N, CA, C and O atoms as a Maestro MAE file, in Angstrom:
{
 s_m_m2io_version
 :::
 2.0.0
}

f_m_ct {
 s_m_title
 :::
 protein
 m_atom[152] {
  # First column is atom index #
  i_m_mmod_type
  r_m_x_coord
  r_m_y_coord
  r_m_z_coord
  i_m_residue_number
  s_m_chain_name
  s_m_pdb_residue_name
  s_m_pdb_atom_name
  i_m_atomic_number
  :::
  1 25 -21.332 -22.219 9.618 1 A "MET " " N  " 7
  2 3 -20.916 -21.291 8.683 1 A "MET " " CA " 6
  3 2 -22.072 -20.527 7.741 1 A "MET " " C  " 6
  4 15 -21.867 -19.368 7.378 1 A "MET " " O  " 8
  5 25 -23.228 -21.194 7.384 2 A "GLN " " N  " 7
  6 3 -24.035 -20.398 6.660 2 A "GLN " " CA " 6
  7 2 -24.865 -19.567 7.367 2 A "GLN " " C  " 6
  8 15 -25.489 -18.732 6.713 2 A "GLN " " O  " 8
  9 25 -25.039 -19.616 8.772 3 A "LEU " " N  " 7
  10 3 -25.394 -18.554 9.688 3 A "LEU " " CA " 6
  11 2 -24.662 -17.393 9.454 3 A "LEU " " C  " 6
  12 15 -25.177 -16.381 8.978 3 A "LEU " " O  " 8
  13 25 -23.326 -17.497 9.806 4 A "LEU " " N  " 7
  14 3 -22.267 -16.368 9.533 4 A "LEU " " CA " 6
  15 2 -22.655 -15.655 8.192 4 A "LEU " " C  " 6
  16 15 -23.176 -14.540 8.222 4 A "LEU " " O  " 8
  17 25 -22.424 -16.241 7.132 5 A "MET " " N  " 7
  18 3 -22.727 -15.960 5.977 5 A "MET " " CA " 6
  19 2 -23.999 -14.895 5.625 5 A "MET " " C  " 6
  20 15 -23.889 -13.811 5.054 5 A "MET " " O  " 8
  21 25 -25.127 -15.467 6.088 6 A "ILE " " N  " 7
  22 3 -26.153 -14.715 5.814 6 A "ILE " " CA " 6
  23 2 -26.269 -13.465 6.812 6 A "ILE " " C  " 6
  24 15 -26.880 -12.465 6.435 6 A "ILE " " O  " 8
  25 25 -25.730 -13.514 7.983 7 A "PHE " " N  " 7
  26 3 -25.387 -12.247 8.862 7 A "PHE " " CA " 6
  27 2 -24.592 -11.168 8.284 7 A "PHE " " C  " 6
  28 15 -24.878 -9.971 8.315 7 A "PHE " " O  " 8
  29 25 -23.503 -11.743 7.721 8 A "SER " " N  " 7
  30 3 -22.577 -10.834 6.837 8 A "SER " " CA " 6
  31 2 -23.469 -10.095 5.664 8 A "SER " " C  " 6
  32 15 -23.602 -8.882 5.500 8 A "SER " " O  " 8
  33 25 -24.007 -11.105 4.943 9 A "LEU " " N  " 7
  34 3 -24.770 -10.487 3.760 9 A "LEU " " CA " 6
  35 2 -25.999 -9.206 4.415 9 A "LEU " " C  " 6
  36 15 -26.176 -8.079 3.955 9 A "LEU " " O  " 8
  37 25 -26.520 -9.681 5.291 10 A "LEU " " N  " 7
  38 3 -27.704 -8.867 5.931 10 A "LEU " " CA " 6
  39 2 -27.106 -7.528 6.196 10 A "LEU " " C  " 6
  40 15 -27.554 -6.483 5.725 10 A "LEU " " O  " 8
  41 25 -25.920 -7.632 7.090 11 A "GLY " " N  " 7
  42 3 -25.079 -6.358 7.448 11 A "GLY " " CA " 6
  43 2 -24.705 -5.868 6.406 11 A "GLY " " C  " 6
  44 15 -24.937 -4.659 6.400 11 A "GLY " " O  " 8
  45 25 -24.085 -6.333 5.230 12 A "MET " " N  " 7
  46 3 -23.768 -5.390 4.229 12 A "MET " " CA " 6
  47 2 -25.130 -4.645 3.201 12 A "MET " " C  " 6
  48 15 -25.153 -3.519 2.703 12 A "MET " " O  " 8
  49 25 -25.923 -5.473 3.147 13 A "THR " " N  " 7
  50 3 -27.225 -4.919 2.705 13 A "THR " " CA " 6
  51 2 -27.978 -3.970 3.200 13 A "THR " " C  " 6
  52 15 -28.708 -3.243 2.525 13 A "THR " " O  " 8
  53 25 -27.815 -3.920 4.602 14 A "ALA " " N  " 7
  54 3 -28.462 -2.972 5.518 14 A "ALA " " CA " 6
  55 2 -27.302 -1.546 5.484 14 A "ALA " " C  " 6
  56 15 -27.681 -0.374 5.503 14 A "ALA " " O  " 8
  57 25 -25.905 -1.976 5.432 15 A "LEU " " N  " 7
  58 3 -25.326 -0.727 5.498 15 A "LEU " " CA " 6
  59 2 -25.432 -0.061 4.268 15 A "LEU " " C  " 6
  60 15 -25.559 1.163 4.270 15 A "LEU " " O  " 8
  61 25 -25.401 -0.635 3.317 16 A "PHE " " N  " 7
  62 3 -25.763 -0.034 1.851 16 A "PHE " " CA " 6
  63 2 -27.027 0.545 1.720 16 A "PHE " " C  " 6
  64 15 -27.141 1.639 1.169 16 A "PHE " " O  " 8
  65 25 -28.166 -0.171 2.243 17 A "VAL " " N  " 7
  66 3 -29.414 0.909 2.058 17 A "VAL " " CA " 6
  67 2 -29.484 1.954 2.974 17 A "VAL " " C  " 6
  68 15 -30.174 2.925 2.663 17 A "VAL " " O  " 8
  69 25 -28.749 1.944 4.333 18 A "PHE " " N  " 7
  70 3 -28.622 2.945 5.099 18 A "PHE " " CA " 6
  71 2 -27.927 4.142 4.179 18 A "PHE " " C  " 6
  72 15 -28.481 5.063 3.579 18 A "PHE " " O  " 8
  73 25 -26.650 3.835 4.271 19 A "THR " " N  " 7
  74 3 -26.070 5.034 3.304 19 A "THR " " CA " 6
  75 2 -26.554 5.688 2.189 19 A "THR " " C  " 6
  76 15 -26.402 6.898 2.019 19 A "THR " " O  " 8
  77 25 -27.281 4.762 1.216 20 A "ALA " " N  " 7
  78 3 -27.935 5.419 -0.007 20 A "ALA " " CA " 6
  79 2 -29.213 6.093 0.646 20 A "ALA " " C  " 6
  80 15 -29.451 7.243 0.278 20 A "ALA " " O  " 8
  81 25 -29.898 5.625 1.392 21 A "PHE " " N  " 7
  82 3 -31.051 6.344 2.191 21 A "PHE " " CA " 6
  83 2 -30.445 7.739 2.568 21 A "PHE " " C  " 6
  84 15 -31.066 8.714 2.145 21 A "PHE " " O  " 8
  85 25 -29.548 7.918 3.153 22 A "ARG " " N  " 7
  86 3 -28.903 9.145 4.106 22 A "ARG " " CA " 6
  87 2 -28.641 10.061 2.883 22 A "ARG " " C  " 6
  88 15 -29.169 11.171 2.818 22 A "ARG " " O  " 8
  89 25 -27.662 9.495 1.728 23 A "LEU " " N  " 7
  90 3 -27.384 10.301 0.576 23 A "LEU " " CA " 6
  91 2 -28.475 10.852 -0.082 23 A "LEU " " C  " 6
  92 15 -28.600 12.071 -0.200 23 A "LEU " " O  " 8
  93 25 -29.348 9.976 -0.561 24 A "ASN " " N  " 7
  94 3 -30.535 10.422 -1.140 24 A "ASN " " CA " 6
  95 2 -31.675 11.464 -0.215 24 A "ASN " " C  " 6
  96 15 -32.617 12.030 -0.770 24 A "ASN " " O  " 8
  97 25 -31.448 11.555 0.943 25 A "GLU " " N  " 7
  98 3 -32.210 12.400 1.733 25 A "GLU " " CA " 6
  99 2 -32.178 13.872 1.365 25 A "GLU " " C  " 6
  100 15 -31.047 14.354 1.317 25 A "GLU " " O  " 8
  101 25 -33.189 14.680 1.097 26 A "PRO " " N  " 7
  102 3 -33.093 15.887 0.744 26 A "PRO " " CA " 6
  103 2 -32.706 16.853 1.862 26 A "PRO " " C  " 6
  104 15 -32.015 17.857 1.693 26 A "PRO " " O  " 8
  105 25 -33.200 16.464 2.970 27 A "GLU " " N  " 7
  106 3 -32.793 17.376 4.250 27 A "GLU " " CA " 6
  107 2 -31.770 16.887 4.675 27 A "GLU " " C  " 6
  108 15 -31.955 16.674 5.873 27 A "GLU " " O  " 8
  109 25 -30.435 16.476 4.278 28 A "ALA " " N  " 7
  110 3 -29.473 16.130 4.982 28 A "ALA " " CA " 6
  111 2 -28.458 17.144 5.041 28 A "ALA " " C  " 6
  112 15 -27.255 16.891 5.107 28 A "ALA " " O  " 8
  113 25 -29.040 18.484 5.012 29 A "GLN " " N  " 7
  114 3 -27.725 19.642 5.127 29 A "GLN " " CA " 6
  115 2 -26.869 19.451 4.355 29 A "GLN " " C  " 6
  116 15 -26.054 18.676 4.856 29 A "GLN " " O  " 8
  117 25 -26.545 19.803 3.181 30 A "PRO " " N  " 7
  118 3 -25.263 19.462 2.221 30 A "PRO " " CA " 6
  119 2 -24.236 20.531 3.007 30 A "PRO " " C  " 6
  120 15 -23.073 20.161 3.171 30 A "PRO " " O  " 8
  121 25 -24.604 21.710 3.442 31 A "VAL " " N  " 7
  122 3 -23.496 22.851 4.095 31 A "VAL " " CA " 6
  123 2 -22.738 21.948 4.927 31 A "VAL " " C  " 6
  124 15 -21.510 21.999 4.872 31 A "VAL " " O  " 8
  125 25 -23.438 20.955 5.850 32 A "ARG " " N  " 7
  126 3 -22.295 20.534 7.095 32 A "ARG " " CA " 6
  127 2 -21.536 19.702 6.364 32 A "ARG " " C  " 6
  128 15 -20.327 19.779 6.583 32 A "ARG " " O  " 8
  129 25 -22.059 18.578 5.194 33 A "VAL " " N  " 7
  130 3 -21.203 17.598 4.550 33 A "VAL " " CA " 6
  131 2 -20.135 18.398 3.849 33 A "VAL " " C  " 6
  132 15 -19.010 17.899 3.867 33 A "VAL " " O  " 8
  133 25 -20.282 19.481 3.273 34 A "LYS " " N  " 7
  134 3 -19.214 20.301 2.651 34 A "LYS " " CA " 6
  135 2 -18.137 20.710 3.501 34 A "LYS " " C  " 6
  136 15 -16.947 20.733 3.190 34 A "LYS " " O  " 8
  137 25 -18.691 21.058 4.696 35 A "LYS " " N  " 7
  138 3 -17.600 21.268 5.618 35 A "LYS " " CA " 6
  139 2 -16.792 20.424 6.013 35 A "LYS " " C  " 6
  140 15 -15.582 20.624 6.115 35 A "LYS " " O  " 8
  141 25 -17.474 19.204 6.326 36 A "ASN " " N  " 7
  142 3 -16.597 18.193 6.722 36 A "ASN " " CA " 6
  143 2 -15.804 17.631 5.927 36 A "ASN " " C  " 6
  144 15 -14.850 17.014 6.402 36 A "ASN " " O  " 8
  145 25 -15.992 17.700 4.523 37 A "GLN " " N  " 7
  146 3 -15.172 17.451 3.400 37 A "GLN " " CA " 6
  147 2 -13.845 18.392 3.391 37 A "GLN " " C  " 6
  148 15 -12.775 17.784 3.358 37 A "GLN " " O  " 8
  149 25 -13.814 19.462 3.411 38 A "ARG " " N  " 7
  150 3 -12.913 20.042 3.314 38 A "ARG " " CA " 6
  151 2 -11.764 20.026 4.625 38 A "ARG " " C  " 6
  152 15 -10.724 20.680 4.544 38 A "ARG " " O  " 8
  :::
 }
 m_bond[151] {
  # First column is bond index #
  i_m_from
  i_m_to
  i_m_order
  :::
  1 1 2 1
  2 2 3 1
  3 3 4 2
  4 3 5 1
  5 5 6 1
  6 6 7 1
  7 7 8 2
  8 7 9 1
  9 9 10 1
  10 10 11 1
  11 11 12 2
  12 11 13 1
  13 13 14 1
  14 14 15 1
  15 15 16 2
  16 15 17 1
  17 17 18 1
  18 18 19 1
  19 19 20 2
  20 19 21 1
  21 21 22 1
  22 22 23 1
  23 23 24 2
  24 23 25 1
  25 25 26 1
  26 26 27 1
  27 27 28 2
  28 27 29 1
  29 29 30 1
  30 30 31 1
  31 31 32 2
  32 31 33 1
  33 33 34 1
  34 34 35 1
  35 35 36 2
  36 35 37 1
  37 37 38 1
  38 38 39 1
  39 39 40 2
  40 39 41 1
  41 41 42 1
  42 42 43 1
  43 43 44 2
  44 43 45 1
  45 45 46 1
  46 46 47 1
  47 47 48 2
  48 47 49 1
  49 49 50 1
  50 50 51 1
  51 51 52 2
  52 51 53 1
  53 53 54 1
  54 54 55 1
  55 55 56 2
  56 55 57 1
  57 57 58 1
  58 58 59 1
  59 59 60 2
  60 59 61 1
  61 61 62 1
  62 62 63 1
  63 63 64 2
  64 63 65 1
  65 65 66 1
  66 66 67 1
  67 67 68 2
  68 67 69 1
  69 69 70 1
  70 70 71 1
  71 71 72 2
  72 71 73 1
  73 73 74 1
  74 74 75 1
  75 75 76 2
  76 75 77 1
  77 77 78 1
  78 78 79 1
  79 79 80 2
  80 79 81 1
  81 81 82 1
  82 82 83 1
  83 83 84 2
  84 83 85 1
  85 85 86 1
  86 86 87 1
  87 87 88 2
  88 87 89 1
  89 89 90 1
  90 90 91 1
  91 91 92 2
  92 91 93 1
  93 93 94 1
  94 94 95 1
  95 95 96 2
  96 95 97 1
  97 97 98 1
  98 98 99 1
  99 99 100 2
  100 99 101 1
  101 101 102 1
  102 102 103 1
  103 103 104 2
  104 103 105 1
  105 105 106 1
  106 106 107 1
  107 107 108 2
  108 107 109 1
  109 109 110 1
  110 110 111 1
  111 111 112 2
  112 111 113 1
  113 113 114 1
  114 114 115 1
  115 115 116 2
  116 115 117 1
  117 117 118 1
  118 118 119 1
  119 119 120 2
  120 119 121 1
  121 121 122 1
  122 122 123 1
  123 123 124 2
  124 123 125 1
  125 125 126 1
  126 126 127 1
  127 127 128 2
  128 127 129 1
  129 129 130 1
  130 130 131 1
  131 131 132 2
  132 131 133 1
  133 133 134 1
  134 134 135 1
  135 135 136 2
  136 135 137 1
  137 137 138 1
  138 138 139 1
  139 139 140 2
  140 139 141 1
  141 141 142 1
  142 142 143 1
  143 143 144 2
  144 143 145 1
  145 145 146 1
  146 146 147 1
  147 147 148 2
  148 147 149 1
  149 149 150 1
  150 150 151 1
  151 151 152 2
  :::
 }
}
């Protein structure tokens, strides 16, 4: 059970860091993001 909890926490933190890094990237091409949102 402890291993499962540790793996889940690691996955959540990794996902959060990855998403934050992608959002904070200056070369993320905001035009494409705007087109996808509409």
